[in-house]
């Protein structure tokens, strides 16, 4: 009879008095997630990827119903877009929970936290549909946003746990960025037909139905992928049989409050002391914030130009998603440029240069984001067909994927030893901009008018796209001055000198497990 993972006896790596410390049964232990069959790896990766795409809709799907919600709760957007507060609350919840929950999540097991968070998410969808006042809607959306950010960031942990090196991770990471951005952008597109035929409350009811129907599938197929948790489960199984066996992490676990303190302290430190992190965060945050801003401006522009309703404006935002899918294909070319750069690396021969991740990001920022904004701006006239500004939206969507994917890869490569904190800093900025940038959309587009408001956004995008050119030119000097990047380079050099065949980039995680 074949043994299960729990019945398998891991090798003894050391002994502390009479305590046996367990490890894997050699490099080919089938219980190690890195050794799983390819189909199992993709199943475990695909579930949180799909969950990221579907749950991110929850953030923006409600925007198409703002008129109906305003009418029912007596809210006015005449002087300020008060109807956006449910989305602001949602994104603030995401930022808050990302800092406080994600760092300690993996100690409890990815599967357990994923399923538990999913159930809590379902529970908070119910009062969104039954809300009797605007405050209830805002409050419940806060917790929904927090749950969604935890569910979405599960992908990062899974990718680092089951895929061995950065070549294997390139496809899953790019799919994660696509799911993250397109899930946010497709919300109004999904909400439009629901609002067209049903009441706004059915937007929540239908979400509850389809998310609830997916839960049994996730429960049956989603497996634990955290190696330390699997070893701890084996150790507990052996202790139940009378053996004094412990996994290494059980003996050397850091208190949760210390992890929590580090998770808050280091991202703030990086943001305030590292110019590269500050610019990367600003660039990525503005890009993601712009996608949320379109949930406000598209209706404003298309209703003003063509007399479209909120439902029709929701449909046209599908152009952004089409652009994002097209922009995703640039990740393959970006990966080729990155891995080819290893041949010309004089600092660490054979290791790709981190700045090579930014080539397609700069191109996407200039041609996609800025170019799309200019197109969106100067085709916003009634005598142009609606497809013209929609093309601009698609260009912005394509550029957004190139920019965000390039930035995420770059900060993980350049700050490999502090990857969790670096990515957490960027994610925090994205949530803050997504929460507050759209609040200025109505006033800006009314004051500057459609053409010059979008032109202002295009100019900001252009400046942010040119800023990383300095990093491309003086990348090695910048890395030499940064204590965080310098330490990451030293770690890589020690690994090479020691003969380790490890990837140059460490686990792509948004938690601070690499910071311990």
Short mmCIF file of C-alpha atoms in Angstrom, two decimals:
data_model
loop_
_atom_site.label_atom_id
_atom_site.label_comp_id
_atom_site.label_asym_id
_atom_site.label_seq_id
_atom_site.Cartn_x
_atom_site.Cartn_y
_atom_site.Cartn_z
CA UNK A 1 0.00 0.00 0.00
CA UNK A 2 1.35 3.43 -0.92
CA UNK A 3 2.08 5.73 2.00
CA UNK A 4 0.40 9.12 2.29
CA UNK A 5 2.28 12.36 2.88
CA UNK A 6 1.47 12.17 6.59
CA UNK A 7 2.59 8.56 6.91
CA UNK A 8 5.85 9.24 5.09
CA UNK A 9 8.81 9.52 7.48
CA UNK A 10 10.91 12.55 6.61
CA UNK A 11 14.67 12.34 6.98
CA UNK A 12 16.27 13.42 10.23
CA UNK A 13 18.26 16.57 9.61
CA UNK A 14 19.44 17.09 13.20
CA UNK A 15 18.70 16.28 16.81
CA UNK A 16 18.37 18.67 19.72
CA UNK A 17 18.70 16.57 22.90
CA UNK A 18 15.94 14.01 22.42
CA UNK A 19 13.98 16.11 19.93
CA UNK A 20 14.18 14.94 16.32
CA UNK A 21 14.05 17.73 13.71
CA UNK A 22 12.51 16.60 10.45
CA UNK A 23 13.28 17.39 6.87
CA UNK A 24 12.25 16.10 3.46
CA UNK A 25 13.20 12.60 2.37
CA UNK A 26 15.92 13.88 0.12
CA UNK A 27 15.66 16.24 -2.87
CA UNK A 28 13.11 14.03 -4.66
CA UNK A 29 10.57 13.69 -1.85
CA UNK A 30 7.21 13.64 -3.69
CA UNK A 31 5.56 15.40 -0.75
CA UNK A 32 7.65 18.50 -1.37
CA UNK A 33 5.49 20.91 -3.43
CA UNK A 34 8.50 21.68 -5.64
CA UNK A 35 8.45 18.02 -6.72
CA UNK A 36 4.73 17.79 -7.43
CA UNK A 37 3.63 16.65 -10.91
CA UNK A 38 3.07 19.47 -13.38
CA UNK A 39 -0.71 19.03 -13.49
CA UNK A 40 -0.98 19.30 -9.69
CA UNK A 41 1.14 22.45 -9.66
CA UNK A 42 -1.11 24.08 -12.24
CA UNK A 43 -4.29 23.07 -10.44
CA UNK A 44 -3.05 24.57 -7.16
CA UNK A 45 -1.90 27.70 -9.02
CA UNK A 46 -4.98 28.06 -11.22
CA UNK A 47 -7.44 28.09 -8.31
CA UNK A 48 -6.09 31.26 -6.62
CA UNK A 49 -5.46 32.80 -10.05
CA UNK A 50 -9.10 32.35 -10.99
CA UNK A 51 -10.16 33.50 -7.53
CA UNK A 52 -8.07 36.66 -7.95
CA UNK A 53 -9.79 37.45 -11.24
CA UNK A 54 -13.33 36.80 -9.99
CA UNK A 55 -13.08 38.39 -6.54
CA UNK A 56 -11.35 41.55 -7.81
CA UNK A 57 -14.59 42.20 -9.72
CA UNK A 58 -16.24 42.80 -6.37
CA UNK A 59 -14.31 46.04 -6.04
CA UNK A 60 -15.68 47.77 -9.14
CA UNK A 61 -18.80 45.85 -10.15
CA UNK A 62 -20.95 48.13 -8.03
CA UNK A 63 -19.83 51.32 -9.79
CA UNK A 64 -22.35 50.95 -12.64
CA UNK A 65 -25.19 51.05 -10.11
CA UNK A 66 -24.25 54.35 -8.48
CA UNK A 67 -27.35 56.19 -9.74
CA UNK A 68 -29.74 53.55 -8.38
CA UNK A 69 -27.88 53.40 -5.05
CA UNK A 70 -27.87 57.19 -4.76
CA UNK A 71 -31.59 57.29 -5.47
CA UNK A 72 -32.42 54.67 -2.85
CA UNK A 73 -30.22 56.05 -0.07
CA UNK A 74 -30.60 59.76 -0.83
CA UNK A 75 -26.97 60.29 -1.86
CA UNK A 76 -25.97 63.13 -4.20
CA UNK A 77 -22.99 63.33 -6.56
CA UNK A 78 -23.71 66.92 -7.54
CA UNK A 79 -20.68 68.42 -5.78
CA UNK A 80 -18.63 65.35 -4.90
CA UNK A 81 -18.66 61.69 -6.06
CA UNK A 82 -20.05 60.29 -2.81
CA UNK A 83 -21.16 57.17 -4.66
CA UNK A 84 -17.50 56.12 -4.92
CA UNK A 85 -17.10 55.75 -1.15
CA UNK A 86 -18.03 52.02 -1.24
CA UNK A 87 -15.05 51.46 -3.58
CA UNK A 88 -12.77 53.68 -1.49
CA UNK A 89 -13.77 51.70 1.59
CA UNK A 90 -13.10 48.45 -0.30
CA UNK A 91 -9.56 49.44 -1.33
CA UNK A 92 -8.68 50.83 2.13
CA UNK A 93 -9.75 47.49 3.59
CA UNK A 94 -7.42 45.80 1.12
CA UNK A 95 -4.47 47.95 2.20
CA UNK A 96 -5.20 47.46 5.89
CA UNK A 97 -5.57 43.69 5.75
CA UNK A 98 -2.54 43.29 3.47
CA UNK A 99 -0.28 44.78 6.12
CA UNK A 100 -1.83 43.16 9.18
CA UNK A 101 -2.94 39.69 8.06
CA UNK A 102 -0.70 38.54 5.21
CA UNK A 103 2.56 38.38 7.23
CA UNK A 104 1.17 35.78 9.65
CA UNK A 105 -1.07 34.00 7.16
CA UNK A 106 1.36 31.33 6.01
CA UNK A 107 2.11 30.07 9.53
CA UNK A 108 -1.48 28.85 9.72
CA UNK A 109 -1.35 27.21 6.30
CA UNK A 110 -2.25 28.66 2.94
CA UNK A 111 -5.16 26.30 2.34
CA UNK A 112 -6.75 26.91 5.72
CA UNK A 113 -6.43 30.70 5.46
CA UNK A 114 -7.64 30.72 1.85
CA UNK A 115 -10.79 28.71 2.58
CA UNK A 116 -11.49 30.53 5.85
CA UNK A 117 -11.08 33.96 4.24
CA UNK A 118 -13.31 32.88 1.35
CA UNK A 119 -16.13 31.98 3.75
CA UNK A 120 -15.79 35.35 5.53
CA UNK A 121 -15.87 37.06 2.13
CA UNK A 122 -19.14 35.28 1.29
CA UNK A 123 -20.63 36.35 4.60
CA UNK A 124 -19.92 40.03 3.93
CA UNK A 125 -21.44 39.91 0.44
CA UNK A 126 -24.85 39.16 1.99
CA UNK A 127 -25.32 42.52 3.80
CA UNK A 128 -24.22 44.35 0.63
CA UNK A 129 -27.35 43.07 -1.07
CA UNK A 130 -29.58 43.57 1.98
CA UNK A 131 -28.19 46.96 3.09
CA UNK A 132 -30.86 49.39 4.35
CA UNK A 133 -28.52 52.38 4.49
CA UNK A 134 -25.37 53.70 2.83
CA UNK A 135 -23.22 53.26 5.95
CA UNK A 136 -23.86 49.50 5.98
CA UNK A 137 -22.73 49.30 2.37
CA UNK A 138 -19.50 51.18 3.10
CA UNK A 139 -18.70 49.13 6.23
CA UNK A 140 -19.29 45.71 4.69
CA UNK A 141 -17.32 46.70 1.60
CA UNK A 142 -14.31 47.46 3.83
CA UNK A 143 -14.19 43.87 5.05
CA UNK A 144 -14.88 42.47 1.58
CA UNK A 145 -11.91 44.40 0.23
CA UNK A 146 -9.69 43.06 2.99
CA UNK A 147 -10.73 39.49 2.26
CA UNK A 148 -10.21 39.90 -1.48
CA UNK A 149 -6.66 41.18 -1.01
CA UNK A 150 -5.83 38.15 1.12
CA UNK A 151 -7.36 35.80 -1.45
CA UNK A 152 -5.60 37.57 -4.33
CA UNK A 153 -2.20 37.53 -2.67
CA UNK A 154 -2.50 33.80 -2.03
CA UNK A 155 -1.25 33.38 -5.60
CA UNK A 156 2.09 34.95 -4.72
CA UNK A 157 2.66 32.43 -1.93
CA UNK A 158 1.62 29.47 -4.06
CA UNK A 159 3.87 30.51 -6.95
CA UNK A 160 6.89 30.69 -4.67
CA UNK A 161 6.04 27.35 -3.05
CA UNK A 162 5.48 25.12 -6.08
CA UNK A 163 7.56 26.57 -8.94
CA UNK A 164 11.30 25.99 -8.62
CA UNK A 165 12.97 28.91 -10.39
CA UNK A 166 12.22 32.21 -12.04
CA UNK A 167 11.96 30.68 -15.51
CA UNK A 168 9.14 28.46 -14.27
CA UNK A 169 7.56 31.33 -12.36
CA UNK A 170 7.52 33.77 -15.26
CA UNK A 171 4.23 32.50 -16.73
CA UNK A 172 2.33 32.18 -13.40
CA UNK A 173 3.50 35.64 -12.26
CA UNK A 174 2.44 37.31 -15.51
CA UNK A 175 -0.94 35.54 -15.31
CA UNK A 176 -1.29 36.82 -11.75
CA UNK A 177 -0.74 40.43 -12.84
CA UNK A 178 -3.22 39.97 -15.69
CA UNK A 179 -5.83 38.46 -13.36
CA UNK A 180 -5.29 41.23 -10.80
CA UNK A 181 -5.70 44.11 -13.25
CA UNK A 182 -8.34 42.64 -15.56
CA UNK A 183 -10.42 41.50 -12.59
CA UNK A 184 -10.58 45.10 -11.39
CA UNK A 185 -11.36 46.44 -14.87
CA UNK A 186 -14.03 43.91 -15.84
CA UNK A 187 -16.25 44.66 -12.83
CA UNK A 188 -18.38 47.32 -14.60
CA UNK A 189 -18.63 45.09 -17.69
CA UNK A 190 -20.16 42.27 -15.60
CA UNK A 191 -22.31 44.64 -13.58
CA UNK A 192 -23.81 46.32 -16.65
CA UNK A 193 -26.04 43.43 -17.88
CA UNK A 194 -27.13 42.65 -14.31
CA UNK A 195 -28.26 46.24 -13.79
CA UNK A 196 -29.87 46.31 -17.22
CA UNK A 197 -32.30 43.48 -16.41
CA UNK A 198 -32.39 43.32 -12.59
CA UNK A 199 -32.15 45.64 -9.60
CA UNK A 200 -28.82 46.80 -8.20
CA UNK A 201 -29.17 44.43 -5.23
CA UNK A 202 -28.93 41.48 -7.61
CA UNK A 203 -25.33 42.46 -8.27
CA UNK A 204 -24.59 41.14 -4.77
CA UNK A 205 -27.08 38.28 -4.89
CA UNK A 206 -25.59 36.85 -8.08
CA UNK A 207 -22.07 37.20 -6.70
CA UNK A 208 -23.15 35.23 -3.65
CA UNK A 209 -24.56 32.50 -5.91
CA UNK A 210 -21.56 32.06 -8.16
CA UNK A 211 -18.94 32.46 -5.42
CA UNK A 212 -20.86 30.01 -3.25
CA UNK A 213 -21.05 27.50 -6.11
CA UNK A 214 -17.26 27.66 -6.56
CA UNK A 215 -16.45 26.98 -2.90
CA UNK A 216 -16.93 23.15 -3.02
CA UNK A 217 -14.58 23.01 -6.02
CA UNK A 218 -11.94 24.99 -4.16
CA UNK A 219 -12.40 22.85 -1.04
CA UNK A 220 -11.83 19.62 -2.96
CA UNK A 221 -9.01 20.68 -5.28
CA UNK A 222 -6.97 23.30 -3.42
CA UNK A 223 -4.14 21.65 -1.48
CA UNK A 224 -1.68 22.98 1.04
CA UNK A 225 1.48 24.15 -0.75
CA UNK A 226 3.51 25.64 2.09
CA UNK A 227 6.42 23.23 2.67
CA UNK A 228 6.90 24.19 6.32
CA UNK A 229 3.21 23.56 7.04
CA UNK A 230 3.31 20.15 5.32
CA UNK A 231 6.33 19.15 7.41
CA UNK A 232 4.60 20.37 10.57
CA UNK A 233 1.58 18.22 9.69
CA UNK A 234 3.84 15.21 9.28
CA UNK A 235 5.53 15.94 12.58
CA UNK A 236 2.18 16.16 14.40
CA UNK A 237 1.16 12.86 12.84
CA UNK A 238 4.34 11.21 14.12
CA UNK A 239 3.99 12.77 17.57
CA UNK A 240 0.52 11.24 17.75
CA UNK A 241 2.28 7.89 17.39
CA UNK A 242 4.55 8.66 20.35
CA UNK A 243 7.63 9.99 18.57
CA UNK A 244 9.28 13.19 19.79
CA UNK A 245 9.42 14.75 16.33
CA UNK A 246 9.17 18.41 15.33
CA UNK A 247 9.50 20.36 12.12
CA UNK A 248 12.19 23.01 12.14
CA UNK A 249 9.71 25.88 11.89
CA UNK A 250 7.85 24.58 14.94
CA UNK A 251 11.02 24.94 17.02
CA UNK A 252 12.19 28.25 15.59
CA UNK A 253 8.90 30.02 14.91
CA UNK A 254 8.98 33.78 15.30
CA UNK A 255 6.20 35.26 17.47
CA UNK A 256 3.34 36.59 15.38
CA UNK A 257 3.53 40.05 16.94
CA UNK A 258 7.19 40.39 15.84
CA UNK A 259 6.28 39.38 12.30
CA UNK A 260 3.42 41.86 12.36
CA UNK A 261 5.70 44.67 13.54
CA UNK A 262 8.25 43.88 10.82
CA UNK A 263 5.54 43.75 8.18
CA UNK A 264 4.52 47.32 9.01
CA UNK A 265 7.94 48.79 9.75
CA UNK A 266 10.04 47.63 6.81
CA UNK A 267 7.70 48.67 3.95
CA UNK A 268 7.50 52.16 5.46
CA UNK A 269 11.29 52.21 5.82
CA UNK A 270 11.77 51.17 2.20
CA UNK A 271 9.30 53.77 0.97
CA UNK A 272 11.00 56.58 2.90
CA UNK A 273 14.65 55.68 2.31
CA UNK A 274 14.79 53.92 -1.08
CA UNK A 275 14.32 56.23 -4.06
CA UNK A 276 13.87 53.24 -6.39
CA UNK A 277 11.04 51.87 -4.25
CA UNK A 278 9.45 55.31 -3.99
CA UNK A 279 9.43 55.86 -7.78
CA UNK A 280 8.34 52.27 -8.46
CA UNK A 281 5.51 52.57 -5.96
CA UNK A 282 4.40 55.92 -7.38
CA UNK A 283 4.47 54.61 -10.96
CA UNK A 284 2.63 51.37 -10.25
CA UNK A 285 0.16 53.08 -7.89
CA UNK A 286 -0.71 55.75 -10.45
CA UNK A 287 -1.18 53.07 -13.11
CA UNK A 288 -3.57 50.97 -11.01
CA UNK A 289 -5.30 54.08 -9.66
CA UNK A 290 -5.96 55.18 -13.24
CA UNK A 291 -7.79 51.92 -13.95
CA UNK A 292 -10.09 52.62 -11.01
CA UNK A 293 -10.43 56.25 -12.14
CA UNK A 294 -11.88 55.01 -15.43
CA UNK A 295 -14.82 53.54 -13.54
CA UNK A 296 -15.80 57.16 -12.95
CA UNK A 297 -14.62 59.02 -16.05
CA UNK A 298 -15.79 56.62 -18.77
CA UNK A 299 -19.44 57.19 -17.89
CA UNK A 300 -18.81 60.91 -17.54
CA UNK A 301 -17.15 61.12 -20.98
CA UNK A 302 -19.40 58.77 -22.95
CA UNK A 303 -22.62 60.13 -21.47
CA UNK A 304 -21.46 63.69 -22.18
CA UNK A 305 -20.40 62.92 -25.76
CA UNK A 306 -22.95 60.36 -26.88
CA UNK A 307 -25.71 60.46 -24.26
CA UNK A 308 -24.91 56.92 -23.08
CA UNK A 309 -26.38 55.42 -19.92
CA UNK A 310 -24.36 53.93 -17.04
CA UNK A 311 -25.04 50.45 -18.43
CA UNK A 312 -23.70 51.34 -21.88
CA UNK A 313 -20.63 52.97 -20.32
CA UNK A 314 -20.07 49.80 -18.31
CA UNK A 315 -19.96 47.73 -21.49
CA UNK A 316 -17.40 49.97 -23.20
CA UNK A 317 -14.94 49.42 -20.34
CA UNK A 318 -14.48 45.98 -21.81
CA UNK A 319 -12.02 47.70 -24.15
CA UNK A 320 -9.63 48.04 -21.19
CA UNK A 321 -9.79 44.30 -20.54
CA UNK A 322 -9.15 43.51 -24.22
CA UNK A 323 -6.10 45.77 -24.08
CA UNK A 324 -4.87 44.09 -20.91
CA UNK A 325 -5.06 40.67 -22.54
CA UNK A 326 -3.07 41.98 -25.50
CA UNK A 327 -0.56 43.68 -23.21
CA UNK A 328 -0.01 40.41 -21.35
CA UNK A 329 1.72 38.96 -24.41
CA UNK A 330 4.57 41.45 -23.87
CA UNK A 331 5.57 39.47 -20.77
CA UNK A 332 7.05 36.78 -23.00
CA UNK A 333 9.28 39.29 -24.76
CA UNK A 334 10.16 40.88 -21.43
CA UNK A 335 11.27 37.50 -20.07
CA UNK A 336 13.48 36.93 -23.12
CA UNK A 337 15.18 40.31 -22.68
CA UNK A 338 15.66 39.62 -18.99
CA UNK A 339 17.22 36.18 -19.29
CA UNK A 340 19.38 37.23 -22.24
CA UNK A 341 20.85 40.00 -20.07
CA UNK A 342 22.72 37.35 -18.05
CA UNK A 343 25.32 37.13 -20.82
CA UNK A 344 26.40 40.75 -20.34
CA UNK A 345 26.29 40.89 -16.54
CA UNK A 346 29.81 41.74 -15.36
CA UNK A 347 28.87 42.02 -11.66
CA UNK A 348 27.42 38.53 -11.31
CA UNK A 349 28.20 36.61 -14.52
CA UNK A 350 25.39 34.29 -15.51
CA UNK A 351 22.76 36.13 -13.43
CA UNK A 352 20.20 38.31 -15.25
CA UNK A 353 20.41 42.07 -14.67
CA UNK A 354 17.41 43.32 -12.61
CA UNK A 355 17.00 46.50 -14.70
CA UNK A 356 16.30 44.37 -17.79
CA UNK A 357 12.82 43.84 -16.35
CA UNK A 358 12.04 47.51 -17.01
CA UNK A 359 12.53 47.61 -20.79
CA UNK A 360 8.98 46.65 -21.72
CA UNK A 361 7.60 48.55 -18.71
CA UNK A 362 9.07 51.83 -20.02
CA UNK A 363 7.78 51.10 -23.53
CA UNK A 364 4.35 50.22 -22.13
CA UNK A 365 4.29 53.38 -20.04
CA UNK A 366 5.13 55.65 -22.98
CA UNK A 367 3.26 53.97 -25.84
CA UNK A 368 0.47 52.32 -23.85
CA UNK A 369 -0.42 54.45 -20.84
CA UNK A 370 0.61 57.92 -22.04
CA UNK A 371 -0.21 57.19 -25.69
CA UNK A 372 -3.58 55.75 -24.75
CA UNK A 373 -4.39 58.72 -22.55
CA UNK A 374 -3.55 61.16 -25.34
CA UNK A 375 -5.72 59.14 -27.72
CA UNK A 376 -8.55 59.03 -25.18
CA UNK A 377 -8.19 62.80 -24.66
CA UNK A 378 -8.17 64.07 -28.22
CA UNK A 379 -10.80 61.74 -29.61
CA UNK A 380 -13.28 62.87 -26.94
CA UNK A 381 -15.39 64.88 -29.34
CA UNK A 382 -18.97 64.14 -30.46
CA UNK A 383 -17.92 64.07 -34.12
CA UNK A 384 -15.59 61.12 -33.46
CA UNK A 385 -17.17 57.63 -33.34
CA UNK A 386 -17.26 56.00 -29.92
CA UNK A 387 -14.70 53.41 -31.03
CA UNK A 388 -11.97 56.09 -31.16
CA UNK A 389 -11.81 56.83 -27.41
CA UNK A 390 -12.40 53.11 -26.79
CA UNK A 391 -9.13 52.42 -28.65
CA UNK A 392 -7.43 54.80 -26.23
CA UNK A 393 -8.87 52.80 -23.32
CA UNK A 394 -7.52 49.59 -24.84
CA UNK A 395 -4.05 51.14 -25.21
CA UNK A 396 -4.10 52.15 -21.54
CA UNK A 397 -5.12 48.61 -20.59
CA UNK A 398 -2.23 47.12 -22.57
CA UNK A 399 0.25 49.55 -21.06
CA UNK A 400 -0.99 48.92 -17.52
CA UNK A 401 -0.10 45.22 -17.66
CA UNK A 402 3.38 45.91 -19.05
CA UNK A 403 4.09 48.54 -16.40
CA UNK A 404 2.77 46.71 -13.33
CA UNK A 405 4.30 43.37 -14.37
CA UNK A 406 7.68 44.99 -15.06
CA UNK A 407 7.71 46.87 -11.76
CA UNK A 408 6.71 43.81 -9.73
CA UNK A 409 9.42 41.69 -11.34
CA UNK A 410 12.04 44.41 -10.97
CA UNK A 411 11.56 45.12 -7.27
CA UNK A 412 11.59 41.38 -6.53
CA UNK A 413 14.87 40.97 -8.47
CA UNK A 414 16.59 44.08 -7.13
CA UNK A 415 15.43 43.55 -3.52
CA UNK A 416 15.47 39.76 -3.60
CA UNK A 417 16.42 39.42 0.08
CA UNK A 418 13.60 41.81 1.05
CA UNK A 419 11.18 40.87 -1.71
CA UNK A 420 8.16 40.52 0.57
CA UNK A 421 8.50 44.01 2.02
CA UNK A 422 9.31 45.59 -1.36
CA UNK A 423 6.21 44.16 -3.03
CA UNK A 424 4.08 44.99 0.03
CA UNK A 425 5.17 48.63 -0.29
CA UNK A 426 4.13 48.78 -3.94
CA UNK A 427 0.82 47.05 -3.19
CA UNK A 428 0.09 49.53 -0.39
CA UNK A 429 0.60 52.44 -2.79
CA UNK A 430 -1.68 50.82 -5.37
CA UNK A 431 -4.49 50.46 -2.86
CA UNK A 432 -4.15 54.04 -1.62
CA UNK A 433 -4.22 55.52 -5.13
CA UNK A 434 -7.13 53.27 -6.12
CA UNK A 435 -9.02 54.55 -3.09
CA UNK A 436 -8.52 58.30 -3.52
CA UNK A 437 -7.45 59.17 -7.07
CA UNK A 438 -10.93 58.50 -8.57
CA UNK A 439 -12.47 60.87 -6.03
CA UNK A 440 -10.84 63.74 -7.94
CA UNK A 441 -12.08 62.54 -11.35
CA UNK A 442 -15.45 64.30 -11.41
CA UNK A 443 -14.12 67.69 -10.41
CA UNK A 444 -11.08 67.41 -12.69
CA UNK A 445 -13.09 66.44 -15.78
CA UNK A 446 -15.72 69.12 -15.11
CA UNK A 447 -13.12 71.85 -14.57
CA UNK A 448 -10.56 70.99 -17.26
CA UNK A 449 -13.05 69.31 -19.59
CA UNK A 450 -12.57 65.93 -21.19
CA UNK A 451 -9.60 66.69 -23.44
CA UNK A 452 -7.33 68.52 -21.01
CA UNK A 453 -8.19 66.35 -18.00
CA UNK A 454 -7.08 63.21 -19.86
CA UNK A 455 -4.08 65.12 -21.24
CA UNK A 456 -2.99 65.94 -17.68
CA UNK A 457 -3.14 62.24 -16.82
CA UNK A 458 -1.16 61.45 -19.98
CA UNK A 459 1.58 63.94 -19.05
CA UNK A 460 1.89 62.48 -15.54
CA UNK A 461 2.12 58.99 -17.08
CA UNK A 462 4.81 60.22 -19.46
CA UNK A 463 6.93 61.71 -16.67
CA UNK A 464 6.63 58.54 -14.58
CA UNK A 465 7.57 56.39 -17.59
CA UNK A 466 10.74 58.39 -18.24
CA UNK A 467 11.88 58.33 -14.59
CA UNK A 468 13.05 54.66 -14.72
CA UNK A 469 15.32 55.53 -17.67
CA UNK A 470 17.74 56.83 -15.03
CA UNK A 471 17.62 53.40 -13.39
CA UNK A 472 18.38 51.76 -16.74
CA UNK A 473 21.41 54.00 -17.28
CA UNK A 474 22.89 53.99 -13.77
CA UNK A 475 21.42 50.78 -12.42
CA UNK A 476 24.63 49.29 -11.02
CA UNK A 477 25.61 52.56 -9.29
CA UNK A 478 22.14 52.89 -7.75
CA UNK A 479 22.27 49.31 -6.48
CA UNK A 480 25.73 49.93 -5.00
CA UNK A 481 24.44 52.90 -2.98
CA UNK A 482 21.37 51.13 -1.63
CA UNK A 483 22.03 49.04 1.53
CA UNK A 484 19.01 46.86 0.76
CA UNK A 485 19.94 46.15 -2.85
CA UNK A 486 23.61 45.78 -1.91
CA UNK A 487 22.78 43.12 0.65
CA UNK A 488 20.58 41.31 -1.88
CA UNK A 489 23.51 41.28 -4.31
CA UNK A 490 25.83 39.91 -1.61
CA UNK A 491 23.39 37.10 -0.87
CA UNK A 492 23.28 36.21 -4.56
CA UNK A 493 27.07 36.29 -4.77
CA UNK A 494 27.44 33.99 -1.75
CA UNK A 495 24.98 31.57 -3.30
CA UNK A 496 26.98 31.49 -6.52
CA UNK A 497 30.32 31.17 -4.77
CA UNK A 498 28.91 28.38 -2.62
CA UNK A 499 27.86 26.46 -5.72
CA UNK A 500 24.13 26.66 -5.11
CA UNK A 501 21.94 26.21 -8.18
CA UNK A 502 19.27 28.58 -7.00
CA UNK A 503 17.40 31.23 -8.87
CA UNK A 504 18.63 34.79 -8.68
CA UNK A 505 15.25 35.94 -7.64
CA UNK A 506 13.82 34.57 -4.44
CA UNK A 507 10.29 33.54 -3.67
CA UNK A 508 7.73 35.94 -5.14
CA UNK A 509 5.76 36.61 -1.97
CA UNK A 510 3.93 39.56 -0.63
CA UNK A 511 4.49 38.51 2.97
CA UNK A 512 7.66 39.04 4.93
CA UNK A 513 8.73 35.44 5.27
CA UNK A 514 11.99 36.33 3.47
CA UNK A 515 12.59 39.12 5.98
CA UNK A 516 12.90 36.84 8.99
#
